[in-house]
Coordinates of C-alpha atoms in Angstrom, one line a residue:
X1 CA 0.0 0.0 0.0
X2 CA 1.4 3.9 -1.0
X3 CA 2.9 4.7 2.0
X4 CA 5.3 7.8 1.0
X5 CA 6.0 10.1 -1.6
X6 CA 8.8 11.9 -3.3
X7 CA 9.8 15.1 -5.2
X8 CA 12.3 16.3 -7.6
X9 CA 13.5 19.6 -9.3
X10 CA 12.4 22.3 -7.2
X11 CA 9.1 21.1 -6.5
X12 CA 6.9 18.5 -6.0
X13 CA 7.8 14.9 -7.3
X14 CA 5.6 12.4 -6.7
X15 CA 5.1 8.3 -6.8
X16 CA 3.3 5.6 -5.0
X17 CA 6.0 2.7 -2.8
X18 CA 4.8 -0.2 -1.4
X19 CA 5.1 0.3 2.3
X20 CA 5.5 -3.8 4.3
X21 CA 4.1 -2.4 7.3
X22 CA 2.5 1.2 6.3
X23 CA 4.6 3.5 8.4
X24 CA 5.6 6.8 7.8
X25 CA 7.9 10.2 8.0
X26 CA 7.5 13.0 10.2
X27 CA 9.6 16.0 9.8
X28 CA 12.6 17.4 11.6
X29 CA 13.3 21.4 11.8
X30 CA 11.3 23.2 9.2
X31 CA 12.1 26.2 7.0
X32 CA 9.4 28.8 6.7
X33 CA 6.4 27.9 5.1
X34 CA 5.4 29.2 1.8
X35 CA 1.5 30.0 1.3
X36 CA -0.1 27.6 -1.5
X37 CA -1.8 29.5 -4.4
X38 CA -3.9 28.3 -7.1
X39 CA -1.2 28.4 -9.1
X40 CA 1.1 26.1 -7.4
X41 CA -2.1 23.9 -6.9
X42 CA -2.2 23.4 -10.7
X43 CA 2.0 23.2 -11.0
X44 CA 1.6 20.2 -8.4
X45 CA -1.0 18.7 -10.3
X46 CA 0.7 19.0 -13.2
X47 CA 3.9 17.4 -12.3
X48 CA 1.8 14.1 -10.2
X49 CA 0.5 13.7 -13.9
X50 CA 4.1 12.5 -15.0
X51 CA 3.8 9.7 -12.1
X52 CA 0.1 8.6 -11.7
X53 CA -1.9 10.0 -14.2
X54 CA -4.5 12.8 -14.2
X55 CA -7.6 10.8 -13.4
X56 CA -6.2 9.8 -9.9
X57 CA -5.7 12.4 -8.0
X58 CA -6.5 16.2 -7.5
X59 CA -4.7 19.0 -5.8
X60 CA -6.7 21.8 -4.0
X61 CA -4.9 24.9 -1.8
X62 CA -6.5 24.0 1.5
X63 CA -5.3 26.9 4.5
X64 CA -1.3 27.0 4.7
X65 CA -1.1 23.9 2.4
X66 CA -1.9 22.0 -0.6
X67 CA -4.4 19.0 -0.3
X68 CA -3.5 16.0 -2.3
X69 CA -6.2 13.5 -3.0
X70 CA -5.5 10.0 -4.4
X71 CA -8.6 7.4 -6.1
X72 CA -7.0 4.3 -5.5
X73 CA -9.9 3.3 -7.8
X74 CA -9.2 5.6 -11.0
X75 CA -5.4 4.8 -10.1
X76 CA -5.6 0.7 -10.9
X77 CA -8.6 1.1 -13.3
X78 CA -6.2 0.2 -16.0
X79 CA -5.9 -3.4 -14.3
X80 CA -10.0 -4.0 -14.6
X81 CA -9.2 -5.6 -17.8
X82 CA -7.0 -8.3 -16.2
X83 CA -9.7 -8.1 -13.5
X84 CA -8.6 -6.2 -10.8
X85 CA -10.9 -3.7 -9.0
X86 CA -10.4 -1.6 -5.7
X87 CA -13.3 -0.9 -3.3
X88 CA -11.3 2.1 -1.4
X89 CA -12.3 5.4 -0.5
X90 CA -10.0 8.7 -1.6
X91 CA -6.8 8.9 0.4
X92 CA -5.2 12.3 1.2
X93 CA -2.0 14.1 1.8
X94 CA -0.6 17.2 2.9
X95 CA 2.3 18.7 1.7
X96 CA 4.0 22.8 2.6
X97 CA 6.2 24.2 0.5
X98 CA 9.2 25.0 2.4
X99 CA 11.5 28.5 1.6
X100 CA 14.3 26.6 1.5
X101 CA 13.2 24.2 -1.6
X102 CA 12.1 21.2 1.0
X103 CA 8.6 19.6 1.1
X104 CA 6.9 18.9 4.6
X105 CA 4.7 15.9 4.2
X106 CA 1.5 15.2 6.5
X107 CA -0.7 12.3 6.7
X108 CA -3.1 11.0 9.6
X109 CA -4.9 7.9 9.4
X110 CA -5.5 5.6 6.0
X111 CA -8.3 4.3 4.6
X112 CA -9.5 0.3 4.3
X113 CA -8.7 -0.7 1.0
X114 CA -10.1 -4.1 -0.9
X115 CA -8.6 -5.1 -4.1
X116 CA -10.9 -7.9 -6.0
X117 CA -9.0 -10.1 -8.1
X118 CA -10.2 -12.6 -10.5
X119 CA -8.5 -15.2 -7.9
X120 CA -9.7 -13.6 -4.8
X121 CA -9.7 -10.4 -2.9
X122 CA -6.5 -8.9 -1.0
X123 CA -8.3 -6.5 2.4
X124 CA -5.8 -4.2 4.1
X125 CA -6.7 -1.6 7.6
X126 CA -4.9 0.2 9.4
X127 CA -5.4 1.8 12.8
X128 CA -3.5 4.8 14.0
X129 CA -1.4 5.5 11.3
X130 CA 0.1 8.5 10.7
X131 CA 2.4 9.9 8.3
X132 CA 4.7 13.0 8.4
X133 CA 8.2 13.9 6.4
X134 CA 10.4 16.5 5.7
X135 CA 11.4 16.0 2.0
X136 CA 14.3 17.8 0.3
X137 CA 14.0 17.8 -3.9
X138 CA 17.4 18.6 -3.8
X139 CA 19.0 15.0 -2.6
X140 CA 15.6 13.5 -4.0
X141 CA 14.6 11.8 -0.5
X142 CA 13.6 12.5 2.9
X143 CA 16.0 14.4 5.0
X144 CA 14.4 12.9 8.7
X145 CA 11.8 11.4 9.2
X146 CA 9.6 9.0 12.1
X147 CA 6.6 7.4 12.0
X148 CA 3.5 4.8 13.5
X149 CA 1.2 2.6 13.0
X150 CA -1.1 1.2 15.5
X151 CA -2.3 -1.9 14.3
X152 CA -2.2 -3.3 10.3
X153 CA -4.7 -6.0 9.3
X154 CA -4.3 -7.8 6.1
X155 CA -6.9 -10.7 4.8
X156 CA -6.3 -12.6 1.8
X157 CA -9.0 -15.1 0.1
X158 CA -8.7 -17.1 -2.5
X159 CA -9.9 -20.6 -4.4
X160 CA -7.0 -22.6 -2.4
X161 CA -6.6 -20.8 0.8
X162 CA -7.4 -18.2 3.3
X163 CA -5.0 -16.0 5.3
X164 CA -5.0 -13.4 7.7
X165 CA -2.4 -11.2 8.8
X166 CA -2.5 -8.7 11.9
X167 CA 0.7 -6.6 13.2
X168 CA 0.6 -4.6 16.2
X169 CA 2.3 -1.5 16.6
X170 CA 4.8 0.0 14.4
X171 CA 7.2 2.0 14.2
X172 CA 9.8 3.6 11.5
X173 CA 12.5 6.0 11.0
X174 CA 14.3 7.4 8.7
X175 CA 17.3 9.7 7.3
X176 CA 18.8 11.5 4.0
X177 CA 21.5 13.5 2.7
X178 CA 22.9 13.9 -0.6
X179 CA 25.7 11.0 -1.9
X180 CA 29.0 12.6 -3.1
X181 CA 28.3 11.0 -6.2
X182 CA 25.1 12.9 -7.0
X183 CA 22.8 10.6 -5.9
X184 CA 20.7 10.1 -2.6
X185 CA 22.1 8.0 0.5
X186 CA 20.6 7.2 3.2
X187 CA 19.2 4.8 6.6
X188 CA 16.1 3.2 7.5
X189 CA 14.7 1.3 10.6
X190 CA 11.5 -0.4 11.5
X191 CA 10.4 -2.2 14.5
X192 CA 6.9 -4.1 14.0
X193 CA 5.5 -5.8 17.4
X194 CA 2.8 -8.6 18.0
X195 CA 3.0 -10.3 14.4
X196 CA 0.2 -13.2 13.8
X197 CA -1.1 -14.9 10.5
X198 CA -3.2 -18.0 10.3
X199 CA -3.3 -20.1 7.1
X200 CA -6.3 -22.0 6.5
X201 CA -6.2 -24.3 3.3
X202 CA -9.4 -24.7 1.9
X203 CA -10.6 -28.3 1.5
X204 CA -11.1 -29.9 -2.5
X205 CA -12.3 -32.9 -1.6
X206 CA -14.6 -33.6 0.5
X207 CA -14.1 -37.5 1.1
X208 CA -10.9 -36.4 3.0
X209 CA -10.3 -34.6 6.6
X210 CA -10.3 -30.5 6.2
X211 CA -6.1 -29.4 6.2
X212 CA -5.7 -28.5 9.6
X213 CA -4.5 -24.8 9.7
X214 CA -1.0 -23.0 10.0
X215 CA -0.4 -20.3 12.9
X216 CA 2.7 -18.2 12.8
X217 CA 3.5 -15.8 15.7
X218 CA 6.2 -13.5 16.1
X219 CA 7.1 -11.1 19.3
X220 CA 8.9 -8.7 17.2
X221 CA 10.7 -8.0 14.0
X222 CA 13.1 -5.3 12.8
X223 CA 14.7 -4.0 9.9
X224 CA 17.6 -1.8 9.1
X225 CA 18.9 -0.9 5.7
X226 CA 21.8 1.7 4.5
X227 CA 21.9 2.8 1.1
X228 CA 24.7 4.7 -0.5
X229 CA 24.3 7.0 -3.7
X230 CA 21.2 5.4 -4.7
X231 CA 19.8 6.4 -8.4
X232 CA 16.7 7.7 -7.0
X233 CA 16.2 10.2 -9.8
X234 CA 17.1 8.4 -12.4
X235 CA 14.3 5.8 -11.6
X236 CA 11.4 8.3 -10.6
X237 CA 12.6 9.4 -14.7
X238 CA 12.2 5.6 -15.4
X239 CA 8.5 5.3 -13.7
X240 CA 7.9 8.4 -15.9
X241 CA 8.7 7.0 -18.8
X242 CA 6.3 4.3 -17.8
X243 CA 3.3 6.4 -17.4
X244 CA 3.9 8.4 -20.3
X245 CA 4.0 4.6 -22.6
X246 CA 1.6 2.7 -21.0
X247 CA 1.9 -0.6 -23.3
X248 CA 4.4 -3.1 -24.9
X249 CA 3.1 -1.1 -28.1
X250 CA 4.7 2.4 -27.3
X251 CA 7.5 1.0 -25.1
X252 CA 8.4 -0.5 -28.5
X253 CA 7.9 2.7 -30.5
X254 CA 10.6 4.5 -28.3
X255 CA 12.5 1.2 -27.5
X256 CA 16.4 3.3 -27.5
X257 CA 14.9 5.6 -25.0
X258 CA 13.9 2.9 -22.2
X259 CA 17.1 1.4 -22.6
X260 CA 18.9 4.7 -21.4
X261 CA 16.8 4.6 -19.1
X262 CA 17.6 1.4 -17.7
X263 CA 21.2 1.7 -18.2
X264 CA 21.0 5.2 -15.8
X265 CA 20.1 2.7 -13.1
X266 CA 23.5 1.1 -12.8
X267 CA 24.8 0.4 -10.7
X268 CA 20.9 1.1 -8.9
X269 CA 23.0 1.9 -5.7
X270 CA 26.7 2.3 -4.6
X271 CA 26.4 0.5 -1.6
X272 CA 23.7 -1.6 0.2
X273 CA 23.3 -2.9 3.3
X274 CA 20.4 -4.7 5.2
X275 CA 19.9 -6.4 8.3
X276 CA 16.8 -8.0 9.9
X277 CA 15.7 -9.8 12.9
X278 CA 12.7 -12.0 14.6
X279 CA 12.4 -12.4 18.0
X280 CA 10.4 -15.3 19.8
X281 CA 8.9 -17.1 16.3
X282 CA 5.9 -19.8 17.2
X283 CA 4.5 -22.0 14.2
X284 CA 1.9 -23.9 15.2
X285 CA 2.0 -26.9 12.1
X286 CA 0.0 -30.1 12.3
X287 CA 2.5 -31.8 14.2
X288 CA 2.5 -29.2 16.9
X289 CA 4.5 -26.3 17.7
X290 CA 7.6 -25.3 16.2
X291 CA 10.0 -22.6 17.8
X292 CA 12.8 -20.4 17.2
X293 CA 14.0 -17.6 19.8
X294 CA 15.6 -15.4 17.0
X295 CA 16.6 -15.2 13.4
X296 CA 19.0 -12.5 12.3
X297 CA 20.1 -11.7 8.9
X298 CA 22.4 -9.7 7.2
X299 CA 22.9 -8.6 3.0
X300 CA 25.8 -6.2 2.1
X301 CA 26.6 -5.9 -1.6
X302 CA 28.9 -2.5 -3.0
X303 CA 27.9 -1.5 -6.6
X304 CA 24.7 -3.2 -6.8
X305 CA 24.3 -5.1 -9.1
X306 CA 27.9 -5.5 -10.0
X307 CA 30.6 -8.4 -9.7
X308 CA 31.5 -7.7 -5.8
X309 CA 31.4 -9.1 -3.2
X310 CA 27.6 -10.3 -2.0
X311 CA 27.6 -10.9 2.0
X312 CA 24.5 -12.9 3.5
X313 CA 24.5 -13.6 7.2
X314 CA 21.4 -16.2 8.9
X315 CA 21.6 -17.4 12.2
X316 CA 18.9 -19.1 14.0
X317 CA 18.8 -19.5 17.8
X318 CA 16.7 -21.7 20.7
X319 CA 15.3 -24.0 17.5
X320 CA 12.7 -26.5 19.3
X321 CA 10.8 -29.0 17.4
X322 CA 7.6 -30.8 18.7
X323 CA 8.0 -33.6 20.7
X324 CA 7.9 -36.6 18.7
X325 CA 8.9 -35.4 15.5
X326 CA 12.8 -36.0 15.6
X327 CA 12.8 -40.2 16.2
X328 CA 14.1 -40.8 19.7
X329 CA 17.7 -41.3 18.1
X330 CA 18.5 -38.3 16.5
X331 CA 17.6 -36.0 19.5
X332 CA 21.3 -35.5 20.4
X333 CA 22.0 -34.7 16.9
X334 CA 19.2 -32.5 16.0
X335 CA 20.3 -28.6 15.2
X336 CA 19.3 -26.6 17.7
X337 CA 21.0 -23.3 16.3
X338 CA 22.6 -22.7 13.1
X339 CA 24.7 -19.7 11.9
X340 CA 25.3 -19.0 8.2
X341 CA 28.1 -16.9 7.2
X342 CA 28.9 -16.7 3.0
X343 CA 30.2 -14.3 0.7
X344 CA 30.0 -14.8 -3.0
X345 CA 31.9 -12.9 -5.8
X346 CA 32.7 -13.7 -9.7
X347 CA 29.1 -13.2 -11.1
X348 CA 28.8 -10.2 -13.1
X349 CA 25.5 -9.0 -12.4
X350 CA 26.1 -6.0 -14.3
X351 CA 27.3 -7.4 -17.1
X352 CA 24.3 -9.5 -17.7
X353 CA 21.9 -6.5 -16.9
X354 CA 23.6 -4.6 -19.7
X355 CA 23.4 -7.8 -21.9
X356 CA 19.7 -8.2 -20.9
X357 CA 19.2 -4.5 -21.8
X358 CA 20.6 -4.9 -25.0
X359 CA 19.3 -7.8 -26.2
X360 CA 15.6 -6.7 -24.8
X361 CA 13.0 -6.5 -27.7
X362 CA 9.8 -5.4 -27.4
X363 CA 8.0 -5.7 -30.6
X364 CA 5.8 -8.0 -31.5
X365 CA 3.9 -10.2 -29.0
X366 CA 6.4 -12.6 -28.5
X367 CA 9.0 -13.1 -25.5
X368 CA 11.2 -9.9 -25.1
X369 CA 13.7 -11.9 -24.3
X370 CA 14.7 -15.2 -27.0
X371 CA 15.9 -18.3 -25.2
X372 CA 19.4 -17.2 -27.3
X373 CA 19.6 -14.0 -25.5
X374 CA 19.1 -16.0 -22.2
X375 CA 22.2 -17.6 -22.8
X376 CA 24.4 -14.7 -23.6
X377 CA 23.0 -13.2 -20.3
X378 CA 23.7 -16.5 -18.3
X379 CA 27.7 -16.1 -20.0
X380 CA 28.3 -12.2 -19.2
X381 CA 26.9 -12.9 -15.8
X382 CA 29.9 -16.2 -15.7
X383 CA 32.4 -13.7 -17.0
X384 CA 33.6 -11.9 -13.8
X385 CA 36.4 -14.3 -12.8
X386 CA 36.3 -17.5 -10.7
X387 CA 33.4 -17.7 -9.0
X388 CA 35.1 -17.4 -5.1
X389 CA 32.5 -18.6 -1.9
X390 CA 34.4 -17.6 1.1
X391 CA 32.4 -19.4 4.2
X392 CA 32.8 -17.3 7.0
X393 CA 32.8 -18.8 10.6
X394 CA 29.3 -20.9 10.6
X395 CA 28.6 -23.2 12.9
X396 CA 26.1 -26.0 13.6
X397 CA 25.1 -27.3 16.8
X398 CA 22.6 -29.8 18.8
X399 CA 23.0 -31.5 22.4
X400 CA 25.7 -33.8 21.0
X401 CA 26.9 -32.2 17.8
X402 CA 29.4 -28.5 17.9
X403 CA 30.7 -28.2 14.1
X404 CA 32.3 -25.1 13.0
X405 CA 33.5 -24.6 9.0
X406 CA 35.1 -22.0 7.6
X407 CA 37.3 -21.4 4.3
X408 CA 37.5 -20.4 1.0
X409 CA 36.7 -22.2 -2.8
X410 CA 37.2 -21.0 -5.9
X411 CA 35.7 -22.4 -9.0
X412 CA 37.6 -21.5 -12.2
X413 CA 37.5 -24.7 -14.5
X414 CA 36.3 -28.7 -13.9
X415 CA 37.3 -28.8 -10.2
X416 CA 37.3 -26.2 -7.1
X417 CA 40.3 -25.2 -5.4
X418 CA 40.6 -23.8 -2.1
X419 CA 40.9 -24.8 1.5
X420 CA 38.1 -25.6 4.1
X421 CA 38.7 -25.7 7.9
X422 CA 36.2 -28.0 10.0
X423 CA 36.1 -28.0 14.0
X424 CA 34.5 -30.4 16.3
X425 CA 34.3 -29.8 19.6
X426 CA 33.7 -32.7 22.0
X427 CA 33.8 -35.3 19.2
X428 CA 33.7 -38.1 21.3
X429 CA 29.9 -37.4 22.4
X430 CA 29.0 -36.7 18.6
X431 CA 30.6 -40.0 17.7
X432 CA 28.9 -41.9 20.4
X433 CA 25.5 -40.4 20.0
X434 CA 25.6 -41.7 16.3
X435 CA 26.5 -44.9 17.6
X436 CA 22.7 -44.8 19.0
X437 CA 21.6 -43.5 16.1
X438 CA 19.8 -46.7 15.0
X439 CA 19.9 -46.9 11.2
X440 CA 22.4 -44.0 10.7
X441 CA 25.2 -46.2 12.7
X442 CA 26.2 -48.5 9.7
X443 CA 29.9 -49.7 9.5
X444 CA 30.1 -47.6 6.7
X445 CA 29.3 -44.4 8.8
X446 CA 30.9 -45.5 11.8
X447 CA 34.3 -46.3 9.8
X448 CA 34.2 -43.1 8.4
X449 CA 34.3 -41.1 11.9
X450 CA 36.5 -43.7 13.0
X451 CA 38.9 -42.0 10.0
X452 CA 38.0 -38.7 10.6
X453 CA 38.8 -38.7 14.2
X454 CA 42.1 -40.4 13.4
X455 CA 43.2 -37.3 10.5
X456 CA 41.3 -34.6 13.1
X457 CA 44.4 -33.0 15.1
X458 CA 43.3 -31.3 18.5
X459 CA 44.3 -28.4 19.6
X460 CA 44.7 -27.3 22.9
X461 CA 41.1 -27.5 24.4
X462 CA 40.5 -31.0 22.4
X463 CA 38.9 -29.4 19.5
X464 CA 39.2 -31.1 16.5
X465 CA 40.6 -29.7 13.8
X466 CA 40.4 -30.7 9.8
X467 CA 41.7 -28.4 7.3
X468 CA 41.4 -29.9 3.5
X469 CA 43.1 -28.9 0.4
X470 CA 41.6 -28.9 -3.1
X471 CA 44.1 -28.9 -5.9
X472 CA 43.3 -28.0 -9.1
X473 CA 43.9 -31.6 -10.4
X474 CA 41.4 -32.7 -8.5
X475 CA 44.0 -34.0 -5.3
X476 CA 42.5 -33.5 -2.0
X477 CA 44.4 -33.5 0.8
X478 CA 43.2 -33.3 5.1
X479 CA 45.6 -31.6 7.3
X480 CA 48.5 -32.5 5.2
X481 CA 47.9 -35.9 4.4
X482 CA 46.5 -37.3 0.6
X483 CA 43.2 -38.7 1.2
X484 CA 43.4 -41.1 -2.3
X485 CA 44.6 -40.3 -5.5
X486 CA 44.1 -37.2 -7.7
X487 CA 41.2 -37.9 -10.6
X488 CA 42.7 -38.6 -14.0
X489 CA 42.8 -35.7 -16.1

């Protein structure tokens, strides 16, 4: 749901972003305030054209500001032929001209919105919101900005299945400044509280037992994300473009133009970084409940998209299964946290985007893409080097199991290359729970940890400690010693 709104040039810019849990921007020290006119009524009106239309919205000079008012109705009327409809009364927003060139932005409370479908119908509410911002055209984003919701309530139906969705209070802030490189950088955080949704599968036959329904439960969630020089004009020009060709048809009659278009977007951002994180996470499944105490995550990627580095971070905490569902066996060996620590390089993202860009065609009615261009795109995006994982610290661990890997593989031709460090800590217990592991102790398994434990070299606590080598001729070695002979060529 349009939760914000930006501006460009010296005055107003406007377009619609999907907001996950419909917070928004309060303002932070303002200029003076410049008085609306008629005049400026129609300029604003004007330049919302460019992003949204004329139908949708309207712009009146209300007291000491303009009055913006959005039909979510006339605004998706172009999807009623692919039958999509919204029940939804007009939404408004407030916005002062600031003597300094900024924007403040003014919104209190949101209207229930339905959206039929021709495969069901999407509801969304939302209690207590309230939207504010301070918006600077010059660095095309929001200098500061905070923001709440009370409570957010989302219903989905359809043929298969019917969810609901209710988050409890929200709340988000935010900050800007212009990039050095021209562009717009900036912070976000958002903290949602008292997160439900129920799943109910609806039932096709009716000789068999109803599905029995999905809970989810969450205490709290947050987000935090850093940008860096982010094209933000550039693709408020793109969504312009958009508007002003509204089909494949006159895309393709100005096909060069979209193309510089798209190729103003990259790299879309210099730098990106994102981190989330779920606190006290309940899923109640057929089997019973299923909990995790937290979940954190972490992206980073420079250049986006480009051919560096890509960092993703996942670590889950306090897992508990339902009793019963992990045989009687495996209980020792059954994760109960797991940290996941990678970073991937060699793919040329922005290579293949500039392939894809090229080789896009939109005339005709076929595929804009040929299954030929696919696989140019599939070689640029190959053509940044070796493809390197580096496996940061991650570690795995249950009642009897503590494993710890780390390293670095390269894959350049047939075979990887690189060096991968294992730990085991307390390997005895591990190698004695699988012993009463039932149908996992065969002699097979049990001579292989016999092996392992006799190439593991401990260090000073009695950890474990494996490091294998991977050749290029396909020779692996474990902490020093050949473990069989190289492949033939």
């Amino acid at each position: 749901m349009p939760h914000s709104i930006c501006f460009g040039g010296r005055r107003l810019r406007s377009v619609l972003f999907a907001g996950a849990a419909l917070c928004a921007f309060p303002h932070a020290a303002l200029a003076g305030d410049v008085a609306p006119t008629p005049e400026g009524a129609q300029k604003l009106a004007d330049l919302l054209a460019l992003y949204i239309g004329r139908t949708a919205t309207s712009v009146t000079a209300e007291g000491d500001h303009y009055s913006i008012a959005f039909d979510f109705a006339k605004l998706l009327a172009p999807l009623s032929a692919k039958g999509v409809s919204v029940d939804a009364p007009p939404s408004k927003l407030d916005v002062t001209e600031q003597n300094d060139g900024a924007w403040r932005v003014a919104r209190d409370g949101y209207p229930a919105m339905t959206m039929h479908m021709k495969d069901g119908d999407l509801s969304v509410n939302a209690e207590g919101y309230k939207f504010a911002g301070l918006f600077d055209p010059a660095i095309g984003g929001f200098r500061s900005a905070d923001g709440k919701v009370d409570k957010v309530g989302v219903q989905l139906h359809s043929p298969d299945v019917d969810e609901t969705v209710a988050i409890g209070p929200s709340h988000a802030t935010a900050t800007g400044a212009a990039a050095s490189g021209g562009g717009f950088s900036g912070a976000w955080r958002e903290e949602l509280s008292d997160i439900s949704m129920l799943v109910t599968a609806k039932q096709k036959d009716a000789a068999q037992a109803a599905p029995a329904p999905v809970s989810m439960k969450l205490a709290g969630m947050s987000l935090d994300a850093s940008f860096d020089n982010m094209r933000m004009r550039e693709l408020l020009d793109l969504w312009a473009f958009f508007m002003a060709h509204p089909s494949r048809a006159e895309l393709a009659s100005d096909e060069d133009g979209l193309k510089a278009k798209l190729r103003s977007l990259l790299p879309f951002a210099d730098k990106l970084d994102e981190n989330f994180a779920a606190q006290d996470i309940v899923v109640q499944s057929p089997k019973g409940p299923v909990s995790i105490g937290d979940v954190k995550g972490h992206f980073g990627v420079e250049k986006f998209p480009s051919k560096a580095d890509n960092e993703i971070r996942l670590a889950f905490s306090r897992i508990a299964l339902p009793p019963g569902v992990a045989p009687p066996f495996l209980v020792d060996l059954t994760p109960t946290s797991v940290e996941v620590n990678v970073k991937v390089a060699g793919y040329d993202y922005a290579a293949a985007a500039e392939e894809a860009i090229n080789d896009m065609h939109l005339g005709g009615e076929g595929p804009i893409l040929s299954e030929a261009d696919g696989a140019k795109i599939l070689l640029k995006m190959m053509s940044g080097g070796p493809i390197a994982v580096t496996i940061l610290p991650s570690r795995i661990l249950a009642p009897q199991l503590d494993l710890t890997v780390e390293g670095a593989i390269q894959v350049a031709g047939a075979r990887p290359i690189g060096t991968i460090t294992l730990r085991a800590r307390n390997f005895d217990n591990t190698i004695a729970a699988i012993k009463n592991a039932g149908p996992l102790a065969t002699p097979q398994v049990l001579g292989g940890l016999t092996m392992a434990k006799g190439l593991g070299k401990a260090d000073a606590d009695g950890t474990l400690i494996w490091v294998a080598e991977y050749a290029a001729d396909g020779a692996i070695k474990v902490n020093g010693l050949p473990l069989g002979k190289a492949p033939a060529p």
